[in-house]
Amino acid sequence: MKTVSGKELAKILERNGWNLLRIQGSHHIYGKIGSDVRLSVPVHKNQDLKLGLLKHLLKSANLTDEDL
C-alpha cells in the first residue's frame, strides 16, 4: 500500500464526497451527508500518515487503497 500525507488524503476524501466540517488545531474533521461517521485527518506539514491510521481512515470512509 502506498503511503500518503494527511494533506493528500484530505484531497482524496473531498473528491469522494466528504466535506470539511471544521479544523481543530492540525486535525481536519470530515463528514458526509447521510453518514454519522466523522473522520479526523491529522495534517502535519507533509508527513506521511502511519499505515495503521491510513487503513483505519480508508475503511471508515468506505474507500480502498486503489482510491489513493
CSV table of N, CA and C in Angstrom, one decimal:
chain,number,residue,atom,x,y,z
A,1,MET,N,0.8,-1.2,0.0
A,1,MET,CA,0.0,0.0,0.0
A,1,MET,C,0.9,1.2,0.0
A,2,LYS,N,0.5,2.2,-0.8
A,2,LYS,CA,1.3,3.4,-0.9
A,2,LYS,C,0.9,4.3,0.3
A,3,THR,N,1.9,5.0,0.8
A,3,THR,CA,1.6,6.0,1.9
A,3,THR,C,1.3,7.4,1.3
A,4,VAL,N,0.4,8.1,2.0
A,4,VAL,CA,0.1,9.4,1.6
A,4,VAL,C,0.2,10.3,2.8
A,5,SER,N,0.3,11.6,2.6
A,5,SER,CA,0.3,12.6,3.7
A,5,SER,C,-1.2,12.9,4.1
A,6,GLY,N,-1.4,13.6,5.2
A,6,GLY,CA,-2.7,14.0,5.6
A,6,GLY,C,-3.3,14.9,4.6
A,7,LYS,N,-2.5,15.8,4.0
A,7,LYS,CA,-3.0,16.8,3.1
A,7,LYS,C,-3.5,16.1,1.8
A,8,GLU,N,-2.8,15.1,1.3
A,8,GLU,CA,-3.2,14.3,0.2
A,8,GLU,C,-4.5,13.5,0.4
A,9,LEU,N,-4.6,12.9,1.6
A,9,LEU,CA,-5.8,12.2,2.0
A,9,LEU,C,-7.0,13.1,2.0
A,10,ALA,N,-6.8,14.3,2.5
A,10,ALA,CA,-7.9,15.3,2.6
A,10,ALA,C,-8.4,15.6,1.2
A,11,LYS,N,-7.6,15.7,0.2
A,11,LYS,CA,-8.0,15.9,-1.2
A,11,LYS,C,-8.8,14.7,-1.7
A,12,ILE,N,-8.3,13.5,-1.4
A,12,ILE,CA,-8.9,12.3,-1.8
A,12,ILE,C,-10.3,12.2,-1.2
A,13,LEU,N,-10.5,12.5,0.0
A,13,LEU,CA,-11.8,12.5,0.7
A,13,LEU,C,-12.7,13.4,0.1
A,14,GLU,N,-12.3,14.7,-0.2
A,14,GLU,CA,-13.1,15.7,-0.8
A,14,GLU,C,-13.6,15.2,-2.2
A,15,ARG,N,-12.7,14.6,-3.0
A,15,ARG,CA,-13.1,14.1,-4.3
A,15,ARG,C,-14.2,13.0,-4.2
A,16,ASN,N,-14.3,12.3,-3.0
A,16,ASN,CA,-15.2,11.2,-2.9
A,16,ASN,C,-16.4,11.6,-2.0
A,17,GLY,N,-16.7,12.9,-2.0
A,17,GLY,CA,-18.0,13.4,-1.4
A,17,GLY,C,-17.9,13.8,0.1
A,18,TRP,N,-16.7,13.7,0.7
A,18,TRP,CA,-16.6,14.1,2.1
A,18,TRP,C,-16.4,15.6,2.2
A,19,ASN,N,-17.0,16.3,3.2
A,19,ASN,CA,-16.9,17.7,3.4
A,19,ASN,C,-16.2,18.1,4.6
A,20,LEU,N,-15.4,19.1,4.5
A,20,LEU,CA,-14.6,19.6,5.6
A,20,LEU,C,-15.6,20.3,6.6
A,21,LEU,N,-15.7,19.8,7.8
A,21,LEU,CA,-16.7,20.4,8.8
A,21,LEU,C,-16.0,21.5,9.6
A,22,ARG,N,-14.8,21.2,10.1
A,22,ARG,CA,-14.1,22.1,10.9
A,22,ARG,C,-12.6,21.7,11.0
A,23,ILE,N,-11.8,22.6,11.5
A,23,ILE,CA,-10.4,22.4,11.7
A,23,ILE,C,-10.1,22.6,13.2
A,24,GLN,N,-9.6,21.6,13.9
A,24,GLN,CA,-9.2,21.8,15.3
A,24,GLN,C,-7.7,21.6,15.4
A,25,GLY,N,-7.0,22.6,15.5
A,25,GLY,CA,-5.5,22.5,15.5
A,25,GLY,C,-5.0,22.1,14.2
A,26,SER,N,-4.3,20.9,14.2
A,26,SER,CA,-3.8,20.4,12.9
A,26,SER,C,-4.7,19.2,12.4
A,27,HIS,N,-5.9,19.0,13.0
A,27,HIS,CA,-6.7,17.9,12.5
A,27,HIS,C,-7.9,18.5,11.8
A,28,HIS,N,-8.1,17.9,10.6
A,28,HIS,CA,-9.2,18.3,9.8
A,28,HIS,C,-10.3,17.3,10.0
A,29,ILE,N,-11.5,17.8,10.3
A,29,ILE,CA,-12.7,16.9,10.6
A,29,ILE,C,-13.6,16.9,9.4
A,30,TYR,N,-13.8,15.7,8.9
A,30,TYR,CA,-14.7,15.5,7.7
A,30,TYR,C,-15.9,14.7,8.0
A,31,GLY,N,-17.0,15.1,7.3
A,31,GLY,CA,-18.3,14.4,7.4
A,31,GLY,C,-18.9,14.2,6.1
A,32,LYS,N,-19.9,13.4,6.0
A,32,LYS,CA,-20.6,13.1,4.7
A,32,LYS,C,-22.1,13.1,5.0
A,33,ILE,N,-22.8,13.7,4.1
A,33,ILE,CA,-24.3,13.8,4.2
A,33,ILE,C,-24.8,12.3,4.2
A,34,GLY,N,-25.7,12.0,5.1
A,34,GLY,CA,-26.3,10.7,5.2
A,34,GLY,C,-25.4,9.7,6.0
A,35,SER,N,-24.3,10.2,6.6
A,35,SER,CA,-23.4,9.3,7.3
A,35,SER,C,-23.2,9.9,8.7
A,36,ASP,N,-23.1,9.0,9.7
A,36,ASP,CA,-22.8,9.5,11.1
A,36,ASP,C,-21.3,9.5,11.3
A,37,VAL,N,-20.6,9.0,10.4
A,37,VAL,CA,-19.1,8.8,10.6
A,37,VAL,C,-18.4,10.2,10.5
A,38,ARG,N,-17.5,10.4,11.4
A,38,ARG,CA,-16.7,11.6,11.3
A,38,ARG,C,-15.2,11.2,11.2
A,39,LEU,N,-14.5,11.7,10.3
A,39,LEU,CA,-13.1,11.4,10.1
A,39,LEU,C,-12.2,12.5,10.6
A,40,SER,N,-11.2,12.2,11.4
A,40,SER,CA,-10.2,13.2,11.9
A,40,SER,C,-8.9,12.9,11.2
A,41,VAL,N,-8.5,13.8,10.3
A,41,VAL,CA,-7.3,13.6,9.5
A,41,VAL,C,-6.2,14.5,10.0
A,42,PRO,N,-5.1,14.0,10.5
A,42,PRO,CA,-4.1,14.9,11.0
A,42,PRO,C,-3.3,15.4,9.8
A,43,VAL,N,-3.1,16.7,9.7
A,43,VAL,CA,-2.4,17.3,8.7
A,43,VAL,C,-1.2,18.0,9.3
A,44,HIS,N,-0.1,17.3,9.3
A,44,HIS,CA,1.2,17.8,9.9
A,44,HIS,C,2.2,18.0,8.8
A,45,LYS,N,2.2,19.2,8.3
A,45,LYS,CA,3.1,19.6,7.2
A,45,LYS,C,2.9,18.5,6.1
A,46,ASN,N,3.9,17.9,5.6
A,46,ASN,CA,3.8,16.9,4.5
A,46,ASN,C,4.2,15.5,5.0
A,47,GLN,N,4.0,15.2,6.3
A,47,GLN,CA,4.4,14.0,6.9
A,47,GLN,C,3.4,12.9,6.4
A,48,ASP,N,3.9,11.7,6.0
A,48,ASP,CA,3.0,10.6,5.7
A,48,ASP,C,2.3,10.1,6.9
A,49,LEU,N,1.1,9.7,6.7
A,49,LEU,CA,0.3,9.0,7.7
A,49,LEU,C,0.9,7.6,8.0
A,50,LYS,N,0.8,7.2,9.2
A,50,LYS,CA,1.2,5.8,9.5
A,50,LYS,C,0.2,4.9,8.9
A,51,LEU,N,0.7,3.7,8.5
A,51,LEU,CA,0.0,2.7,7.8
A,51,LEU,C,-1.3,2.3,8.5
A,52,GLY,N,-1.3,2.1,9.8
A,52,GLY,CA,-2.4,1.6,10.5
A,52,GLY,C,-3.5,2.7,10.5
A,53,LEU,N,-3.1,4.0,10.7
A,53,LEU,CA,-4.1,5.1,10.7
A,53,LEU,C,-4.7,5.2,9.3
A,54,LEU,N,-3.9,5.1,8.3
A,54,LEU,CA,-4.4,5.3,6.9
A,54,LEU,C,-5.4,4.2,6.6
A,55,LYS,N,-5.1,2.9,7.0
A,55,LYS,CA,-6.0,1.8,6.8
A,55,LYS,C,-7.3,2.1,7.5
A,56,HIS,N,-7.3,2.5,8.7
A,56,HIS,CA,-8.5,2.8,9.5
A,56,HIS,C,-9.3,3.9,8.9
A,57,LEU,N,-8.7,5.0,8.4
A,57,LEU,CA,-9.4,6.1,7.8
A,57,LEU,C,-10.1,5.6,6.5
A,58,LEU,N,-9.4,4.9,5.7
A,58,LEU,CA,-9.9,4.4,4.4
A,58,LEU,C,-11.1,3.5,4.7
A,59,LYS,N,-11.0,2.6,5.7
A,59,LYS,CA,-12.1,1.6,6.0
A,59,LYS,C,-13.3,2.4,6.5
A,60,SER,N,-13.1,3.4,7.3
A,60,SER,CA,-14.2,4.2,7.9
A,60,SER,C,-14.9,5.0,6.8
A,61,ALA,N,-14.1,5.4,5.7
A,61,ALA,CA,-14.7,6.2,4.6
A,61,ALA,C,-15.2,5.3,3.5
A,62,ASN,N,-15.1,4.0,3.7
A,62,ASN,CA,-15.6,3.0,2.7
A,62,ASN,C,-14.8,3.2,1.4
A,63,LEU,N,-13.5,3.4,1.5
A,63,LEU,CA,-12.6,3.6,0.3
A,63,LEU,C,-11.6,2.4,0.4
A,64,THR,N,-11.0,2.1,-0.8
A,64,THR,CA,-9.9,1.1,-0.8
A,64,THR,C,-8.6,1.8,-1.1
A,65,ASP,N,-7.5,1.0,-1.1
A,65,ASP,CA,-6.2,1.5,-1.4
A,65,ASP,C,-6.1,1.8,-2.9
A,66,GLU,N,-7.0,1.3,-3.7
A,66,GLU,CA,-7.0,1.7,-5.1
A,66,GLU,C,-7.5,3.1,-5.3
A,67,ASP,N,-8.2,3.7,-4.4
A,67,ASP,CA,-8.7,5.0,-4.5
A,67,ASP,C,-7.6,6.1,-4.2
A,68,LEU,N,-6.5,5.6,-3.7
A,68,LEU,CA,-5.4,6.5,-3.4
A,68,LEU,C,-4.7,7.1,-4.7
